[in-house]
């Protein structure tokens, strides 16, 4: 991992000179833009506080944790137990909050609620501004009584998904296929390279905790969250998650690591009727095939590989030996299974929003307290702690915890157990000792040409060739052909000096990029989840059929879910599956540009029909009848030189 080592060394150097730089730059006044916030020159805390044992780098981490813990008030401990969304204010300022959107200000959450764990919400489209903003947030945190630094986390942001609840598009970061595409490549080294690079880019702007990997097994093809899994096979997912964690953690977990939150324990794949448990109608997870154990296999691999944090899903299990309550409320799942049976020693953070009703993108979202809806907010908080969870995701209600302790429902010692784990992670990441990022370095690291090129290569390699009639691909002598195009801008073909026409009838060949079928759902938030039928409706099938009839067609389907497309397999002259790719990557593969060729193998079966999907069991892999394509399918270009 030459590149990664190189960047590590550079960051070491940057860390060393950064303190000097940050202090000087403040003295010298404004930045060149003259507008952006600067880091304060001095810590407002009195100098004598700097010599407290927990600040002493030479002490061992356990001693620093204990020293800090015994200085903390109940309120300060309660604040550590919450981890919620944080967004940047206009022009890199601290967000002032929005009462209508039930969003508290950054200052309020850090200063009054004593919170220090946040997940970054929103796209990164100005690296410098994001890095400066991160330093500003950190500076605010260091101005609190104890100066506990914040830990910034993030959902995936290196691919194409754009859904405030699951991930952000890459923008300034290097852009890779979704994790399904990483799985399609069947290459643990590639996964580790990806994770190494994502780590460097995260760290550059202060993200020190990844709210991933997502290692649910896609045994129920309709589930709306398959796109960010590694597919249907427990062995493959187990193999890849090890490489994934290695990349984010580095050689040894420490000051150059990004912590990881493995999810969704104990495997979110077996969703009843393929619905998702963000929503009331999708709260059930079922095991009609008695296959609970299969879904644990990747989690066991992750634990053996040093998984740091674990996130139980929203769902509640139906018809198992466990209570029918959401996994984070479930002591049998968190304490007995995860901690005792599987021996997990790290942090358990709940999924977002289990206590408080809220609005997401203008849509009313009741707390996902599945199976315990009848409990009050206070009781829900107590129940989650009792289950063995350390931290509440997507909530900012430390006052509930203070009340639980003050009324004797929860012992302060119980909080200490979780706060210890959470503080140890911060110390281990080196956040107390090096809380800031180097803004100049961030600009050099994030989206640098080398990382971008590797991401683009991965987009091409992940392409999965499912049909290639008469070895049509890669296309040769395309200069003489007339193309009909759908699903991407014709300017990409024109830039290659190719001839585009307006109708299939005029064309020699059609190039069509399709989104895998789904049924649109209402609501500002829900609409981002691709759920329901995996087949195109009759209107869309007829529309496509007319094209296939008029002209030989090359089809690229974006498989964020296992599409039911026997008609395309039948009628297209070539069929490609993709898992997050740019139009350029698509065209490079079609034309074999610079030797580009698809190397992907399907990470799941593509079912024959919706009847076959409905008849299959939610928890069993590879059990739809007579699938059109199988896990592992993927052709190669023939070698006719
Ligand atoms: C920091 O110093 C101030 C002033 O001496 C003191 O009041 C405060 O309690 C100190 N903080 C800690 C954590 O000891
Ligand atoms: C952000 O900066 C731009 C350019 O300097 C300025 O025009 C705009 O008014 C600023 N917006 C806010 C909300 O401060
Ligand atoms: C506050 O949030 C509401 C609801 O999302 C939104 O309509 C409004 O524009 C926001 N106000 C500001 C000042 O951003
Ligand atoms: C923050 O949240 C509390 C409720 O926990 C609310 O009472 C308060 O008004 C909010 N303050 C700000 C500044 O957003
Ligand atoms: C998974 O791996 C185990 C052990 O390596 C092996 O026995 C089993 O056959 C594999 N299963 C599949 C579906 O590849
Ligand atoms: C979930 O399972 C329970 C128990 O079998 C059942 O009563 C309920 O209708 C199912 N579906 C939903 C959405 O709750
Ligand atoms: C297609 O690309 C051209 C050239 O980049 C651009 O001007 C045009 O707006 C694009 N069209 C669409 C529909 O995005
Ligand atoms: C059929 O599917 C197309 C494309 O997915 C969609 O635009 C259309 O609204 C759907 N029609 C019906 C009747 O559902």
XYZ file of C-alpha atoms and ligand atoms in Angstrom:
753
model
C 0.000 0.000 0.000
C 2.594 2.470 -1.186
C 0.310 5.455 -1.632
C -1.251 5.060 1.748
C 2.095 4.883 3.510
C 3.134 7.996 1.684
C 0.109 9.925 2.827
C 0.498 8.652 6.349
C 3.992 10.034 6.480
C 2.831 13.321 5.094
C 0.095 13.598 7.652
C 2.559 12.929 10.453
C 4.595 15.839 9.263
C 1.539 18.023 8.888
C 0.380 17.253 12.382
C 3.751 18.299 13.722
C 3.780 21.702 12.116
C 0.089 22.316 12.247
C -0.110 23.764 15.703
C 2.484 26.323 14.823
C 0.701 27.175 11.590
C -2.722 27.514 13.120
C -1.517 29.832 15.810
C 0.470 31.987 13.444
C -2.262 32.215 10.831
C -4.653 33.631 13.396
C -2.164 36.240 14.439
C -1.684 37.211 10.821
C -5.393 37.905 10.482
C -7.766 36.902 7.730
C -7.372 34.163 5.174
C -6.875 35.145 1.562
C -10.636 35.047 0.995
C -10.975 37.310 4.017
C -14.327 35.747 4.841
C -13.843 32.383 6.364
C -13.659 31.675 10.076
C -10.258 31.239 11.635
C -9.122 29.020 14.440
C -8.651 30.901 17.703
C -5.090 31.496 18.783
C -5.313 30.150 22.316
C -7.374 27.694 24.262
C -9.626 29.693 26.543
C -9.125 27.159 29.300
C -6.584 28.222 31.924
C -3.106 26.913 31.316
C -3.079 24.892 34.517
C -5.827 22.682 33.094
C -3.399 21.654 30.362
C -1.333 19.744 32.900
C -4.201 17.588 34.158
C -3.390 13.878 33.876
C -5.978 13.172 31.163
C -4.200 15.682 28.933
C -0.837 14.021 29.464
C 0.200 12.147 26.308
C 2.793 10.164 28.233
C 0.173 8.404 30.381
C -1.501 5.241 29.197
C -4.966 5.569 27.755
C -6.777 3.688 30.529
C -5.335 6.053 33.128
C -6.275 9.107 31.095
C -9.815 7.775 30.696
C -10.189 7.172 34.444
C -8.779 10.581 35.305
C -11.202 12.310 32.978
C -14.188 10.182 33.976
C -13.843 11.045 37.666
C -13.814 14.765 36.795
C -17.045 14.566 34.805
C -20.432 15.720 36.061
C -23.511 13.619 35.435
C -24.544 16.041 32.683
C -21.172 15.766 30.985
C -21.396 11.979 31.036
C -24.945 12.022 29.672
C -23.816 14.181 26.749
C -21.333 11.511 25.620
C -24.181 9.049 25.154
C -25.666 11.006 22.244
C -24.536 11.044 18.619
C -26.545 13.092 16.192
C -26.545 14.962 12.907
C -24.397 18.044 12.506
C -24.417 20.273 9.497
C -22.294 23.162 8.443
C -23.818 26.627 8.638
C -23.657 29.029 5.666
C -20.102 29.667 4.435
C -18.528 27.311 6.937
C -20.017 28.898 10.053
C -21.371 27.017 13.056
C -24.988 26.071 12.386
C -27.445 28.215 14.313
C -30.116 25.505 14.270
C -33.703 25.685 13.099
C -36.568 25.300 15.540
C -39.051 24.357 12.775
C -36.782 21.558 11.637
C -36.193 20.568 15.293
C -32.491 21.190 14.855
C -30.530 22.619 17.775
C -27.593 24.905 17.197
C -24.060 23.517 17.236
C -23.269 25.833 20.128
C -26.224 24.507 22.106
C -25.383 20.846 21.506
C -21.712 21.251 22.424
C -21.980 23.978 25.047
C -25.148 23.057 26.899
C -25.930 19.457 26.056
C -22.226 18.494 26.420
C -22.396 16.394 23.254
C -19.177 15.409 21.468
C -20.298 12.855 18.837
C -21.797 14.014 15.564
C -22.405 12.670 12.078
C -21.763 15.017 9.193
C -24.906 15.655 7.181
C -24.801 17.138 3.691
C -22.491 16.964 0.710
C -18.892 18.118 0.830
C -18.546 20.534 -2.059
C -15.837 22.797 -0.690
C -13.029 20.838 0.948
C -11.260 23.854 2.398
C -14.437 25.213 3.905
C -15.321 21.825 5.399
C -11.885 21.447 6.943
C -12.023 24.977 8.372
C -15.517 24.348 9.682
C -14.370 21.148 11.358
C -11.591 23.065 13.109
C -14.112 25.655 14.212
C -16.385 22.981 15.707
C -13.402 21.391 17.412
C -12.324 24.746 18.767
C -15.814 25.235 20.224
C -15.582 21.829 21.890
C -12.172 22.621 23.374
C -13.656 25.740 24.937
C -15.927 23.669 27.184
C -14.987 23.035 30.812
C -13.177 19.770 30.123
C -12.292 20.402 26.507
C -13.409 16.994 25.250
C -12.869 16.977 21.470
C -15.670 16.015 19.125
C -15.658 12.845 17.028
C -17.127 13.425 13.578
C -18.676 10.453 11.781
C -20.252 9.933 8.387
C -22.441 7.668 6.336
C -20.738 6.509 3.105
C -19.748 9.356 0.769
C -17.552 7.759 -1.888
C -20.094 6.552 -4.415
C -23.350 7.632 -6.018
C -26.119 7.121 -3.418
C -27.840 10.354 -2.425
C -30.135 9.716 0.540
C -29.951 11.716 3.760
C -30.708 8.510 5.679
C -28.063 6.255 4.101
C -25.313 8.060 2.203
C -24.076 11.063 0.237
C -22.715 11.286 -3.305
C -18.939 11.624 -3.599
C -18.695 15.167 -4.971
C -15.187 16.302 -3.979
C -14.129 12.858 -2.792
C -12.816 10.188 -5.127
C -15.817 8.352 -6.561
C -16.091 4.564 -6.412
C -18.798 2.024 -7.122
C -21.165 1.279 -4.236
C -20.071 -1.523 -1.909
C -22.059 -3.941 -4.116
C -19.620 -3.015 -6.875
C -16.680 -3.681 -4.566
C -18.255 -7.090 -3.973
C -18.691 -7.645 -7.720
C -14.923 -7.326 -8.171
C -14.324 -10.266 -5.798
C -11.021 -8.677 -4.833
C -10.206 -8.146 -1.141
C -7.063 -6.182 -2.070
C -9.178 -3.746 -4.048
C -11.556 -3.380 -1.104
C -8.640 -2.619 1.182
C -7.251 -0.082 -1.273
C -10.637 1.601 -1.413
C -10.911 1.663 2.369
C -7.384 3.046 2.745
C -8.132 5.872 0.374
C -11.509 6.594 1.943
C -9.707 6.740 5.294
C -7.211 9.300 4.018
C -9.959 11.448 2.544
C -12.141 11.191 5.644
C -9.289 12.035 7.988
C -8.287 15.008 5.908
C -11.511 16.828 6.785
C -11.820 15.444 10.299
C -14.140 12.454 9.814
C -12.818 9.861 12.276
C -15.680 7.400 12.396
C -17.371 5.618 9.481
C -21.051 4.703 9.915
C -20.292 1.618 7.836
C -19.536 -1.113 6.610
C -23.023 -2.411 5.947
C -22.766 -6.201 5.919
C -26.418 -7.249 5.868
C -26.994 -10.176 3.496
C -29.386 -9.454 0.641
C -31.485 -12.575 1.061
C -34.756 -10.646 0.495
C -34.370 -9.095 -2.973
C -36.952 -6.341 -2.469
C -35.295 -4.654 0.518
C -34.506 -0.997 -0.252
C -31.048 -1.060 1.352
C -29.322 -3.750 -0.676
C -27.363 -1.156 -2.663
C -24.966 -0.514 0.216
C -24.439 -4.165 1.177
C -21.907 -6.610 -0.241
C -24.595 -8.900 -1.603
C -26.224 -12.196 -0.832
C -23.374 -14.531 0.128
C -22.179 -14.793 3.718
C -18.710 -16.056 2.787
C -17.977 -13.307 0.293
C -19.223 -10.611 2.654
C -17.133 -12.095 5.466
C -14.002 -12.090 3.351
C -14.510 -8.521 2.157
C -15.477 -7.004 5.493
C -12.105 -8.052 6.884
C -10.322 -6.151 4.098
C -12.683 -3.207 4.558
C -11.948 -2.907 8.269
C -8.198 -3.282 7.651
C -8.308 -0.360 5.266
C -10.209 1.971 7.584
C -8.283 0.962 10.683
C -4.801 0.736 9.159
C -2.046 -1.593 10.336
C -2.845 -0.954 13.961
C -5.872 0.866 15.317
C -4.776 4.275 16.556
C -4.028 7.860 15.653
C -4.130 7.186 11.901
C -7.330 5.186 11.969
C -10.916 5.863 11.153
C -13.178 3.980 13.542
C -15.890 1.856 11.932
C -19.502 1.148 12.819
C -20.449 -2.263 11.459
C -24.136 -2.625 10.738
C -26.876 -3.684 11.031
C -26.598 -6.293 13.768
C -27.785 -9.142 13.619
C -28.169 -8.688 9.866
C -30.935 -6.497 8.410
C -31.502 -8.576 5.274
C -34.582 -10.646 6.152
C -37.130 -7.837 5.988
C -40.739 -8.976 5.994
C -42.086 -8.555 2.435
C -38.907 -6.649 1.608
C -40.025 -3.443 3.335
C -37.631 -1.277 5.348
C -37.806 -0.716 9.084
C -37.248 3.031 8.887
C -40.988 2.908 8.258
C -43.915 1.717 10.359
C -45.063 -0.783 7.741
C -41.580 -2.354 7.618
C -40.866 -2.959 11.274
C -40.807 -6.762 11.092
C -37.855 -8.980 10.305
C -38.749 -12.629 9.688
C -36.995 -15.980 9.498
C -39.375 -18.415 7.801
C -36.350 -20.418 6.595
C -34.981 -20.681 10.165
C -31.775 -19.106 8.867
C -30.921 -16.603 11.616
C -27.381 -17.991 11.993
C -26.482 -17.386 8.342
C -26.868 -13.635 8.841
C -24.444 -13.666 11.772
C -21.541 -15.094 9.750
C -20.183 -11.733 8.473
C -20.588 -10.186 11.934
C -18.467 -12.939 13.431
C -15.814 -12.238 10.800
C -15.987 -8.505 11.562
C -15.612 -9.081 15.299
C -12.620 -11.366 14.717
C -11.121 -8.634 12.511
C -11.374 -6.039 15.293
C -14.692 -4.291 14.588
C -14.761 -1.193 16.814
C -18.454 -0.337 16.947
C -21.664 -2.146 16.121
C -25.084 -0.780 15.196
C -28.235 -2.872 15.689
C -30.984 -2.335 13.115
C -34.401 -0.770 13.649
C -36.263 -4.011 12.943
C -37.784 -6.360 15.452
C -37.424 -10.125 14.976
C -40.624 -12.111 14.532
C -40.876 -15.796 15.377
C -37.395 -16.312 16.837
C -36.259 -17.065 20.381
C -35.799 -13.295 20.882
C -38.281 -10.736 22.134
C -40.274 -9.081 19.343
C -38.830 -5.619 19.996
C -36.417 -3.501 17.936
C -32.858 -4.832 18.069
C -31.505 -1.905 20.138
C -34.229 -2.451 22.749
C -33.401 -6.118 22.786
C -31.215 -7.336 25.654
C -31.200 -10.860 24.218
C -29.644 -9.483 21.020
C -27.248 -6.828 22.333
C -26.077 -8.254 25.640
C -26.601 -11.990 25.347
C -25.906 -12.594 21.676
C -23.561 -9.791 20.612
C -21.552 -9.238 23.766
C -21.684 -12.593 25.585
C -21.983 -15.204 22.825
C -20.015 -13.432 20.106
C -17.627 -11.709 22.489
C -17.916 -8.199 21.079
C -16.013 -5.753 23.300
C -16.543 -2.475 21.455
C -19.131 0.281 21.363
C -22.774 -0.390 20.537
C -24.508 2.633 19.025
C -28.218 2.510 18.271
C -29.662 3.390 14.899
C -30.886 6.969 14.490
C -34.081 8.113 16.174
C -35.406 5.453 18.549
C -36.772 7.783 21.234
C -38.156 10.984 19.743
C -40.731 11.524 16.971
C -39.364 13.864 14.333
C -39.536 15.210 10.788
C -37.044 14.156 8.119
C -37.099 16.118 4.861
C -40.497 17.449 5.894
C -41.896 13.959 6.466
C -43.282 12.988 9.880
C -41.263 10.082 11.255
C -42.396 8.466 14.484
C -39.587 7.183 16.718
C -38.563 3.730 15.494
C -39.462 2.162 18.845
C -40.766 -0.989 17.200
C -42.515 -3.298 19.624
C -42.224 -0.728 22.445
C -44.220 2.101 20.917
C -46.278 2.269 24.107
C -43.263 3.283 26.233
C -42.645 6.951 27.090
C -39.489 8.617 25.799
C -37.938 8.226 29.238
C -38.810 4.535 29.364
C -37.445 3.955 25.861
C -34.117 5.507 26.860
C -33.977 3.293 29.962
C -34.836 0.207 27.941
C -32.080 0.853 25.393
C -29.484 1.285 28.158
C -30.744 -1.842 29.846
C -30.373 -3.768 26.591
C -26.667 -2.910 26.678
C -26.441 -0.102 24.118
C -23.757 2.535 24.781
C -24.901 5.414 22.653
C -28.153 6.799 21.229
C -27.905 7.615 17.520
C -29.866 10.487 15.994
C -30.996 11.810 19.357
C -29.945 14.764 21.515
C -31.773 14.147 24.780
C -29.157 13.943 27.560
C -31.719 15.428 29.953
C -33.552 12.079 29.813
C -30.473 10.262 31.064
C -29.883 12.809 33.819
C -33.473 12.283 34.947
C -33.110 8.493 34.854
C -30.071 8.705 37.115
C -31.543 11.339 39.426
C -34.696 9.283 39.930
C -32.689 6.142 40.622
C -33.908 4.212 37.579
C -30.418 3.944 36.119
C -27.212 3.866 38.174
C -24.487 6.363 37.317
C -22.115 3.385 37.233
C -24.066 2.110 34.226
C -23.288 5.343 32.391
C -19.618 4.986 33.351
C -19.437 1.650 31.533
C -20.444 3.271 28.238
C -18.664 6.605 28.733
C -15.414 4.735 29.347
C -15.700 2.947 25.992
C -16.587 6.160 24.182
C -13.753 8.193 25.730
C -11.242 5.420 25.120
C -12.081 5.548 21.406
C -11.402 9.309 21.325
C -8.076 8.929 23.143
C -7.063 6.033 20.901
C -7.835 8.053 17.789
C -5.560 10.757 19.193
C -8.281 13.373 19.206
C -7.260 14.825 22.573
C -3.699 15.301 21.402
C -4.274 16.382 17.798
C -7.788 17.731 17.534
C -7.383 19.830 14.368
C -6.883 19.077 10.693
C -4.523 20.854 8.347
C -6.635 22.771 5.883
C -3.908 22.935 3.230
C -3.314 19.194 3.447
C -7.051 18.527 3.206
C -7.175 20.297 -0.137
C -4.285 18.187 -1.410
C -5.577 14.870 -0.144
C -9.299 14.960 -0.887
C -10.064 14.138 -4.501
C -6.416 14.085 -5.598
C -5.905 12.759 -9.136
C -4.438 9.461 -7.992
C -7.376 8.575 -5.745
C -9.833 9.748 -8.398
C -8.206 7.587 -11.050
C -8.317 4.462 -8.870
C -12.002 5.127 -8.170
C -12.744 5.441 -11.874
C -10.839 2.245 -12.601
C -12.924 0.458 -9.982
C -16.120 1.779 -11.573
C -15.097 0.160 -14.864
C -13.866 -3.081 -13.354
C -17.047 -3.587 -11.327
C -19.089 -3.705 -14.535
C -20.708 -7.111 -14.810
C -21.265 -8.409 -18.317
C -24.327 -10.649 -18.428
C -24.911 -11.009 -22.165
C -22.689 -10.272 -25.141
C -24.287 -11.640 -28.289
C -21.784 -12.449 -31.042
C -19.045 -10.822 -28.956
C -20.450 -7.419 -29.870
C -18.584 -5.750 -27.008
C -16.178 -4.069 -26.990
C -17.580 -2.130 -29.940
C -15.190 -1.654 -32.817
C -15.390 0.750 -35.736
C -18.023 2.792 -33.914
C -17.169 5.855 -35.987
C -19.422 4.585 -38.765
C -22.419 3.952 -36.522
C -25.462 6.014 -35.620
C -26.417 5.805 -31.925
C -29.721 6.216 -30.133
C -29.123 7.109 -26.478
C -31.144 7.052 -23.252
C -30.203 7.544 -19.637
C -27.166 9.779 -20.105
C -26.212 13.005 -21.789
C -25.465 12.662 -25.521
C -22.596 15.129 -25.064
C -20.510 12.192 -23.764
C -20.837 10.460 -27.142
C -20.365 13.659 -29.103
C -17.139 14.265 -27.186
C -15.972 10.940 -28.650
C -16.886 12.160 -32.135
C -19.750 9.716 -32.375
C -22.959 10.229 -34.269
C -26.157 10.456 -32.211
C -29.676 10.334 -33.690
C -33.078 11.169 -32.205
C -35.016 7.934 -32.677
C -34.331 4.192 -32.432
C -35.517 3.806 -36.024
C -32.734 6.010 -37.398
C -30.060 4.269 -35.329
C -27.686 1.372 -35.966
C -27.310 0.731 -32.263
C -28.968 1.914 -29.039
C -27.113 2.585 -25.762
C -29.483 2.626 -22.819
C -28.726 3.138 -19.147
C -31.542 2.094 -16.834
C -32.232 2.360 -13.116
C -33.296 -1.007 -11.666
C -37.094 -1.055 -11.272
C -38.797 0.119 -8.065
C -42.156 1.468 -7.026
C -42.014 5.174 -6.166
C -42.929 5.892 -2.557
C -44.390 9.176 -1.293
C -42.843 11.604 1.201
C -39.710 13.748 1.187
C -37.679 11.046 2.948
C -39.372 7.776 1.992
C -39.131 8.565 -1.728
C -35.364 7.988 -1.573
C -35.923 4.273 -0.761
C -36.238 2.022 -3.802
C -38.779 -0.528 -2.622
C -41.594 -2.720 -3.915
C -41.673 -4.622 -7.198
C -38.364 -5.451 -8.873
C -39.984 -5.613 -12.312
C -40.807 -2.778 -14.694
C -44.502 -2.068 -15.077
C -46.383 -2.970 -18.275
C -46.097 0.543 -19.723
C -42.360 0.699 -19.232
C -41.873 -2.843 -20.551
C -43.804 -1.960 -23.709
C -41.813 1.254 -24.148
C -38.518 -0.629 -23.890
C -39.738 -3.472 -26.103
C -40.356 -1.025 -28.931
C -36.720 0.076 -28.757
C -35.353 -3.476 -28.667
C -37.510 -4.299 -31.673
C -36.386 -1.270 -33.648
C -32.634 -1.473 -33.088
C -29.981 -3.751 -31.546
C -29.633 -2.416 -28.016
C -26.891 -2.423 -25.404
C -28.402 -2.081 -21.939
C -26.706 -1.031 -18.691
C -28.867 -1.575 -15.589
C -27.870 0.120 -12.360
C -28.383 -2.792 -9.969
C -28.962 -1.084 -6.638
C -31.377 -4.012 -6.220
C -31.671 -7.412 -7.928
C -33.775 -6.420 -10.922
C -36.288 -8.865 -12.389
C -35.524 -8.328 -16.076
C -35.878 -11.560 -18.068
C -37.270 -9.545 -20.981
C -34.079 -7.480 -21.247
C -31.887 -10.566 -20.986
C -33.907 -11.935 -23.904
C -34.118 -8.861 -26.148
C -30.960 -6.815 -25.635
C -27.908 -7.720 -27.707
C -25.693 -6.923 -24.750
C -26.530 -6.523 -21.069
C -24.316 -4.999 -18.397
C -25.008 -4.734 -14.686
C -23.442 -1.810 -12.831
C -23.204 -0.720 -9.208
C -22.468 2.974 -9.393
C -20.627 4.266 -12.447
C -20.281 7.445 -14.450
C -21.350 7.691 -18.105
C -17.623 7.791 -18.947
C -17.014 4.482 -17.171
C -19.950 2.976 -19.063
C -18.678 4.178 -22.436
C -15.106 3.107 -21.665
C -16.401 -0.421 -21.105
C -18.656 -0.396 -24.168
C -15.833 0.738 -26.431
C -12.998 -1.000 -24.558
C -11.326 2.399 -24.234
C -7.714 2.082 -23.068
C -8.270 -1.625 -22.601
C -11.212 -1.177 -20.207
C -13.029 -4.433 -19.626
C -15.678 -5.593 -17.191
C -14.434 -7.853 -14.409
C -17.544 -8.031 -12.225
C -19.417 -11.097 -11.044
C -22.947 -10.776 -9.726
C -23.087 -10.314 -5.940
C -26.634 -11.775 -5.911
C -29.044 -13.780 -8.058
C -31.320 -11.913 -10.485
C -34.746 -13.547 -9.994
C -36.974 -14.814 -12.809
C -40.253 -13.207 -11.720
C -41.973 -11.385 -8.886
C -43.907 -14.593 -8.194
C -40.576 -16.301 -7.578
C -39.488 -13.466 -5.274
C -42.722 -13.539 -3.287
C -42.555 -17.314 -2.918
C -38.991 -17.207 -1.587
C -38.135 -16.891 2.108
C -36.858 -13.561 3.413
C -33.947 -15.135 5.279
C -32.736 -17.728 2.741
C -30.110 -16.877 0.126
C -30.331 -18.086 -3.451
C -33.851 -19.512 -3.067
C -35.867 -17.799 -5.804
C -36.956 -20.360 -8.387
C -34.945 -20.572 -11.599
C -33.162 -17.202 -11.473
C -32.256 -15.580 -14.798
C -28.679 -14.967 -13.652
C -26.826 -16.483 -10.740
C -24.498 -15.123 -8.076
C -21.051 -15.242 -9.701
C -22.272 -14.788 -13.275
C -20.185 -12.382 -15.317
C -18.705 -12.805 -18.790
C -15.357 -11.568 -20.068
C -14.543 -9.972 -23.381
C -13.144 -12.613 -25.696
C -9.441 -12.282 -26.436
C -9.521 -11.879 -30.223
C -6.451 -9.778 -30.876
C -9.669 24.438 34.954
O -9.187 25.532 35.641
C -10.169 26.325 36.278
C -9.476 27.504 36.898
O -8.401 27.084 37.679
C -10.956 25.487 37.272
O -11.953 26.267 37.877
C -11.528 24.317 36.575
O -12.235 23.485 37.462
C -10.421 23.537 35.881
N -10.970 22.424 35.144
C -10.764 21.179 35.477
C -11.330 20.130 34.576
O -10.126 20.857 36.421
C -21.560 33.596 1.911
O -20.488 34.145 1.169
C -20.897 34.702 -0.057
C -19.672 35.075 -0.859
O -18.726 35.698 -0.053
C -21.816 35.884 0.225
O -22.242 36.455 -0.971
C -23.024 35.371 1.013
O -23.846 36.445 1.376
C -22.587 34.640 2.255
N -23.772 34.008 2.850
C -24.016 34.054 4.142
C -25.287 33.438 4.587
O -23.270 34.568 4.934
C -36.128 25.756 8.871
O -36.685 24.505 8.543
C -37.894 24.575 7.837
C -38.466 23.166 7.732
O -37.536 22.272 7.196
C -37.637 25.227 6.490
O -38.829 25.318 5.762
C -37.057 26.610 6.726
O -36.709 27.186 5.501
C -35.826 26.539 7.612
N -35.417 27.887 7.960
C -34.188 28.343 7.739
C -33.906 29.739 8.167
O -33.326 27.649 7.215
C -32.432 23.031 22.008
O -33.240 21.958 22.426
C -34.019 22.186 23.577
C -34.781 20.921 23.847
O -33.911 19.899 24.154
C -34.900 23.382 23.364
O -35.650 23.636 24.518
C -34.066 24.586 23.021
O -34.876 25.682 22.723
C -33.154 24.338 21.853
N -32.260 25.462 21.718
C -31.695 25.885 20.581
C -30.793 27.064 20.659
O -31.882 25.375 19.504
C -18.329 -20.883 2.930
O -17.112 -21.164 3.528
C -17.122 -22.360 4.277
C -15.810 -22.472 4.991
O -14.776 -21.911 4.256
C -17.391 -23.537 3.348
O -17.440 -24.715 4.074
C -18.728 -23.296 2.652
O -18.960 -24.293 1.703
C -18.742 -21.971 1.972
N -20.067 -21.724 1.465
C -20.301 -21.225 0.272
C -21.740 -21.006 -0.086
O -19.419 -20.909 -0.490
C -45.543 -7.861 12.163
O -45.698 -9.055 12.889
C -46.757 -9.031 13.789
C -46.700 -10.322 14.578
O -46.708 -11.407 13.737
C -48.060 -8.847 13.034
O -49.127 -8.748 13.940
C -47.990 -7.569 12.197
O -49.133 -7.437 11.416
C -46.764 -7.607 11.303
N -46.619 -6.437 10.457
C -46.469 -5.183 10.895
C -46.300 -4.135 9.892
O -46.474 -4.886 12.073
C -25.810 17.802 -21.513
O -24.489 18.303 -21.572
C -24.389 19.596 -22.121
C -22.914 19.896 -22.322
O -22.192 19.619 -21.165
C -25.096 20.566 -21.209
O -25.024 21.864 -21.743
C -26.546 20.150 -21.074
O -27.201 20.972 -20.146
C -26.647 18.700 -20.633
N -28.043 18.289 -20.678
C -28.666 17.743 -19.649
C -30.078 17.352 -19.870
O -28.126 17.583 -18.583
C -44.483 2.760 -14.942
O -43.075 2.951 -14.814
C -42.630 4.177 -15.333
C -41.110 4.186 -15.315
O -40.608 3.517 -14.200
C -43.228 5.314 -14.547
O -42.777 6.560 -15.037
C -44.738 5.233 -14.655
O -45.314 6.221 -13.832
C -45.238 3.865 -14.232
N -46.628 3.770 -14.572
C -47.523 3.266 -13.719
C -48.916 3.211 -14.218
O -47.222 2.901 -12.604
